[in-house]
């Protein structure tokens, strides 16, 4: 009863909590029921019945056949057990003991079965030692063999090099061995692990950590609703592991994946802490609509905030690029990013702590014109408009000298921004587990500062993530995942874009007057030296994310291979945005009276506060029935599943103004007059049925079929459900008998897939005519009272449904000479039809229609990905080089364009985002040239000359033509190097993009400075070779040289060193004394250098005025401790 | 709990048990699946709800009030203060923003500030028309009290008519659309003729006038009155009778215009407000002269009408965005009733004395008292000159700033700190001038003079009466309208309909440069030309081109001549 009361109280205070508790109880119930139901327990070895029919087969193959047919796995050393011996086995429905007895009859191999694990050993090994040691002086050594995470490896072989003397490790990984006196080196080996050789001199204890074999044939990759061995993948799936992610000092995972996965395009368009999520595209653009991929974290779809999961907590990231994504149906057409977080593993608790401290710097800061150069430009403008020049030569010289305090040459960027800022990260995690319970608990903290001097901008994240798996009995496994995080962003009340725009202030005015008072800036007191600080007030955004997931996995005991699993997930994101705006004071200096004239900045007279609260809640229920069947060489696995999700969004906001005091920034303290409140709620839901059938024959011929029958509340009845199938096949040529002789080929696989996938990323209810009630009416009356105002929404489209992508992929994976050469190539084509777009290119605006999305467009996107790798292990020294190149080119086939548009101005036939430009031929240098050429009206000497595309003798808008130069790169590449020498390792990731362009509008006028390059190289009267024409002065593109032309289109191709890491693992013998298992020291960096042609701003910039928070360069020092 | 465990444990091998378990799990899940896909919007009102509820319908009408473009909202209003005034010989826009339009370089592909067709969907005539069409296709069946219903019908008829009137005045005949389009409709409709459109406008205005009250109770002030409708009807009929649209000079058209103006006058509801300058202030909203004004109130509806921020001189921390040309300064008469050029009392070195009182209410000139100090546009060092210490880049380029419309009590104007003056669409002075003009064209010069002089003798102005006759009277009439209604977005239309644009708009703009001798304090006044901003007007510029994008979408739309 007590507990109930507590729940009630909690629920009363936080209504949402009651709901959470209820749902949790519900889930608990499901799990409890299934748990109780399967309390049965019998040993797996007794219940499992195997059938084998092997003639003259190697022991190794026999063991493999058992592994394929069951969940048993063998641990043994090939050095001790002769597995190439031929045997004949013919059994039907026999137990494992019987079969093993048959296989090893007549040998001294003994086996021990522990659950599903079978260790093979020979007593002979010890005998050898005994025999050979009779007459020799002996030295006894002991040790323990574990894997990287410290889990003991039983059955590993320890052999004295050059002898047959050896032993296998016991179930706890321990061994003890007497060495002959001439023993020099011990060889440690285990299947699937790298062999290690260690000198024996001076040592009696060997604690050896064996590393996974990197060639990774048996690497497991997450796919939709499951995992698959990389060798038996049929689709185009690329993945990256924690190792690569953790090498990057970025706190934003999305910025760490750049260049690591072929086909994944990232564009980091801002470096602002907390707002630096890059744009991510899988295989480029496929639609004129929403191109963002679906992100799935641990089975939960559409997760927001995934970018801020600590990289220490991520096991792997996989990307489904082709028909393999069809299992996610109507949301999968832009590709699917699957993130798997780390879970517990067998072994004693391992405590891991990592700390990173970084210095961040902008990658590039625009270099603005100096006062002297800018004054020259102002004079030129004065002359051109028939006025007297403002600055004499002598004055310009004074600006240049910088000796006269009245002639200031201010470096606004330098004065407002710091040289560098800092960033730190902490992560502490504990992982471990027994046969019954495995756990992983991890906490992280990050702290990011900004580059504003005295800036109030900072961003912190806190997260706690706990994944627990429990094996209740042999049939039932349950899991509980809980995580919570807080993203706490503190920003100046002024939008940083505006602040960066204000850095183009004219250099004659200082940021701060000599007495320290801030100057007034250009308008509204817009001095960026103040706008970046807390003088503007404070905007605090807090995002709390909670997720609880419980899952179960039940094996149905009496039908072999049949199982049921499922999960229930509840997530709740809460956003609190508190925007406290305060007016600030800046000063103009009146030099005639020598006074500082105060001026209020911020556009308001008194403080004001806007506070909003948003909550989004989603629930996901998933239930799946799966079945696996292995008969001899045939392996079939299939499942059918149902899923349902519900999403509720609600928001509440309040506003008060005219605060009489700055002291308290809470709502109550504001004026009661003109306060306002608002709130809204919306809901959506999805229901689906989906499944997969995978069939493999001897792991040689693989077929995979997956499908989803998907329904979404976004669409009207009758248009809600769609069927999305995907099929893929693979042929592992290297497994064929005829390839057996080509032993240099480790793997050769051909793949092909085709599928239908959808994209439903649009606003809901576009099938209905809806009216929004807003604060938009008029204020009638003698003392005005606001009316709401009801705004008509979009014209209903009763036929609306999702986009359909038909995707095809062929690919090849190959690996030669044990990894000396690895090779993957994929060719793809996606035809997206029914593209959801508004028909605004074709519908005249006089219709007044507020257009809904309609299924109108067709886009074809084609491309390829190539990945080459080279791995070499020379004992102490090993390295891997992998390079990838991705190319995608899309083409708008149909977007319902206006019928009358000139052919060359059409968007159809060009990539998405391609727009029409004038083609600049050069700069007019003489009046004669202007007179002789077709010109844009108003052209003067010094303006740009354009191509007369339509040949009508004058330059008009009809001469613009669509150029295939978009800001989305068509080529991206990555070059990853890793080198290990003894305890040192080096990791470098070079990334880059090609076939991308960025348009810049560089205008400068009396009130606005511009890049030094532009001002210095502008056209001045008489110039015959100026780099730039007469400079545009207006924001609008209406002046002759400021028209939208390809002259201002910059090739944004770049290559950069995205990540570099040098790390050192401290020697174990040193650490064991202080009870530390492992300690890694590393220095790493991000965006360390960039090669490009843009120069004006970072090549990943996407703002045509370059007014944005620049991308960051990071220098980081870190330590990673394992206890 | 033990008994449950035992109970289950005993049956654990039974297939029946597992089946029950599975079924119960599935049913558990499916029990919560009900209606997951059947969502209805909770953030917006459905069509059905709206047209059954008079309160919601009224809010729909209220929003239409807001969507109607004014001098700030609508069109391509980036860095524009008073749109039409900048596109004619009244105001220079900073940096020559509209230079290309004023020089006749407007094209169908680039209409700039004259794009009242495709730009600014939030405040747009076509949006107004569509809202009205939606309203009319639903209102008949709406169960709303007849008096409210009729008022709303009248309001919406008026809005649609006014929107068409403005479009026609800009573009000539446009497609006359009176029903909302559906997605599957054929959008390709041709332009209707000028007369078809204007006849529709007049019919609708008549219908609206019949439905609307002459006054409202205090809480509803700001709504469209019968007088507002009739004032626009007066203007519409005047435009229809004008030389541009009445080449045959048909007298009945002038008669209709005269009658329409007289109807407003005979309402006896309106009178000239005693203070010319103060009538535009918020404190005087709904004054006796304002017939149709649009209230603004940032504090309750978060809307901006930033007169102070945009018009204040730089020395007062304004943007000083628009600058009256010397040319219009020269048009303000001396108190003698003569133009400066004709008055020997005019001293070019002391130009701002003894001028029409409206000059002081309209223009901020060097020496004008404003907010406790004289305006200083002189150099060197004038506070409001380009050498001023405060935002010198915002200084005037002609030597003048706008005084009309701004509230002097505002200090440090900003987007949130402003007076929120209303925008007056029509006021009584215009009606008097409309009547005078119609009467003149009907040959009644005496009445014409009488009504002009009513304006000239308005309290606080008291300019000597006009006595001219014939063509000279027409010139005085046009001149009076230019001065009285300056910056109120009449000039652009007036010079076209009078067909005097080729004369008045092919001019060389001028500015005033004032140099102060710092030792003697003597100012030297020099008028200089702004050669590079010379206006160019050709016949095609009588109308604005139809945006090319619209013609691309609908080839049935025929472009205006010359584009």
PDB file of N, CA and C in Angstrom, chain A residues 10 12 56-57 85 94 124 162 311 318 342 349 409 528 611 636 671 751 787 802 822 842 1006 1098:
ATOM      1  N   UNK A  10       3.540  11.028  -6.622  1.00  0.00           N
ATOM      2  CA  UNK A  10       4.421  11.395  -7.727  1.00  0.00           C
ATOM      3  C   UNK A  10       3.604  11.776  -8.945  1.00  0.00           C
ATOM      4  N   UNK A  12       0.675  12.821  -9.026  1.00  0.00           N
ATOM      5  CA  UNK A  12      -0.098  14.038  -8.846  1.00  0.00           C
ATOM      6  C   UNK A  12       0.755  15.270  -9.163  1.00  0.00           C
ATOM      7  N   UNK A  56      34.098 -38.754 -44.788  1.00  0.00           N
ATOM      8  CA  UNK A  56      35.479 -38.352 -45.034  1.00  0.00           C
ATOM      9  C   UNK A  56      35.669 -36.843 -44.843  1.00  0.00           C
ATOM     10  N   UNK A  57      35.070 -36.365 -43.780  1.00  0.00           N
ATOM     11  CA  UNK A  57      35.142 -34.914 -43.534  1.00  0.00           C
ATOM     12  C   UNK A  57      36.212 -34.629 -42.498  1.00  0.00           C
ATOM     13  N   UNK A  85      42.179 -34.102 -39.310  1.00  0.00           N
ATOM     14  CA  UNK A  85      41.939 -35.552 -39.359  1.00  0.00           C
ATOM     15  C   UNK A  85      40.581 -35.819 -39.991  1.00  0.00           C
ATOM     16  N   UNK A  94      20.930 -37.259 -32.398  1.00  0.00           N
ATOM     17  CA  UNK A  94      21.828 -37.723 -31.357  1.00  0.00           C
ATOM     18  C   UNK A  94      22.246 -36.560 -30.464  1.00  0.00           C
ATOM     19  N   UNK A 124      47.717 -34.645 -23.396  1.00  0.00           N
ATOM     20  CA  UNK A 124      49.034 -34.868 -23.980  1.00  0.00           C
ATOM     21  C   UNK A 124      49.940 -33.673 -23.775  1.00  0.00           C
ATOM     22  N   UNK A 162      58.733 -23.272 -31.011  1.00  0.00           N
ATOM     23  CA  UNK A 162      59.714 -24.206 -31.530  1.00  0.00           C
ATOM     24  C   UNK A 162      59.619 -25.589 -30.908  1.00  0.00           C
ATOM     25  N   UNK A 311      30.323   8.718 -27.288  1.00  0.00           N
ATOM     26  CA  UNK A 311      30.879   7.687 -28.171  1.00  0.00           C
ATOM     27  C   UNK A 311      31.395   6.492 -27.388  1.00  0.00           C
ATOM     28  N   UNK A 318      25.519   1.286 -37.829  1.00  0.00           N
ATOM     29  CA  UNK A 318      25.374   0.678 -39.157  1.00  0.00           C
ATOM     30  C   UNK A 318      24.478   1.558 -40.000  1.00  0.00           C
ATOM     31  N   UNK A 342      26.350  -0.065 -26.106  1.00  0.00           N
ATOM     32  CA  UNK A 342      27.091  -1.157 -25.486  1.00  0.00           C
ATOM     33  C   UNK A 342      26.269  -1.815 -24.401  1.00  0.00           C
ATOM     34  N   UNK A 349      33.498  -7.137 -13.142  1.00  0.00           N
ATOM     35  CA  UNK A 349      33.211  -5.759 -13.507  1.00  0.00           C
ATOM     36  C   UNK A 349      34.463  -5.038 -13.987  1.00  0.00           C
ATOM     37  N   UNK A 409      41.531  51.475 -36.636  1.00  0.00           N
ATOM     38  CA  UNK A 409      41.446  50.339 -37.563  1.00  0.00           C
ATOM     39  C   UNK A 409      41.101  49.120 -36.719  1.00  0.00           C
ATOM     40  N   UNK A 528      28.438  43.283 -31.572  1.00  0.00           N
ATOM     41  CA  UNK A 528      28.589  41.851 -31.299  1.00  0.00           C
ATOM     42  C   UNK A 528      29.425  41.573 -30.060  1.00  0.00           C
ATOM     43  N   UNK A 611       8.911  31.950 -21.846  1.00  0.00           N
ATOM     44  CA  UNK A 611       9.273  30.637 -21.338  1.00  0.00           C
ATOM     45  C   UNK A 611       8.376  29.618 -22.001  1.00  0.00           C
ATOM     46  N   UNK A 636      17.625 -21.679 -42.501  1.00  0.00           N
ATOM     47  CA  UNK A 636      16.511 -20.772 -42.750  1.00  0.00           C
ATOM     48  C   UNK A 636      16.240 -20.021 -41.462  1.00  0.00           C
ATOM     49  N   UNK A 671       5.215  42.395 -15.929  1.00  0.00           N
ATOM     50  CA  UNK A 671       4.002  43.199 -15.871  1.00  0.00           C
ATOM     51  C   UNK A 671       2.781  42.344 -16.183  1.00  0.00           C
ATOM     52  N   UNK A 751      26.750  -9.489 -54.562  1.00  0.00           N
ATOM     53  CA  UNK A 751      25.474  -9.179 -53.928  1.00  0.00           C
ATOM     54  C   UNK A 751      24.561  -8.431 -54.897  1.00  0.00           C
ATOM     55  N   UNK A 787      -7.553  40.233 -31.209  1.00  0.00           N
ATOM     56  CA  UNK A 787      -8.422  39.126 -31.570  1.00  0.00           C
ATOM     57  C   UNK A 787      -7.532  38.012 -32.096  1.00  0.00           C
ATOM     58  N   UNK A 802       2.568   8.436 -49.130  1.00  0.00           N
ATOM     59  CA  UNK A 802       4.016   8.601 -49.036  1.00  0.00           C
ATOM     60  C   UNK A 802       4.712   8.541 -50.388  1.00  0.00           C
ATOM     61  N   UNK A 822      41.556  -5.621 -49.447  1.00  0.00           N
ATOM     62  CA  UNK A 822      40.118  -5.794 -49.282  1.00  0.00           C
ATOM     63  C   UNK A 822      39.428  -4.851 -50.237  1.00  0.00           C
ATOM     64  N   UNK A 842       4.035  25.107 -60.682  1.00  0.00           N
ATOM     65  CA  UNK A 842       3.039  25.048 -61.756  1.00  0.00           C
ATOM     66  C   UNK A 842       1.749  25.775 -61.428  1.00  0.00           C
ATOM     67  N   UNK A1006      28.673  51.751 -47.333  1.00  0.00           N
ATOM     68  CA  UNK A1006      29.201  52.661 -46.318  1.00  0.00           C
ATOM     69  C   UNK A1006      29.038  52.090 -44.914  1.00  0.00           C
ATOM     70  N   UNK A1098      34.868  28.540 -44.164  1.00  0.00           N
ATOM     71  CA  UNK A1098      35.072  27.104 -44.189  1.00  0.00           C
ATOM     72  C   UNK A1098      34.333  26.504 -45.398  1.00  0.00           C
TER      73      UNK A1098
END
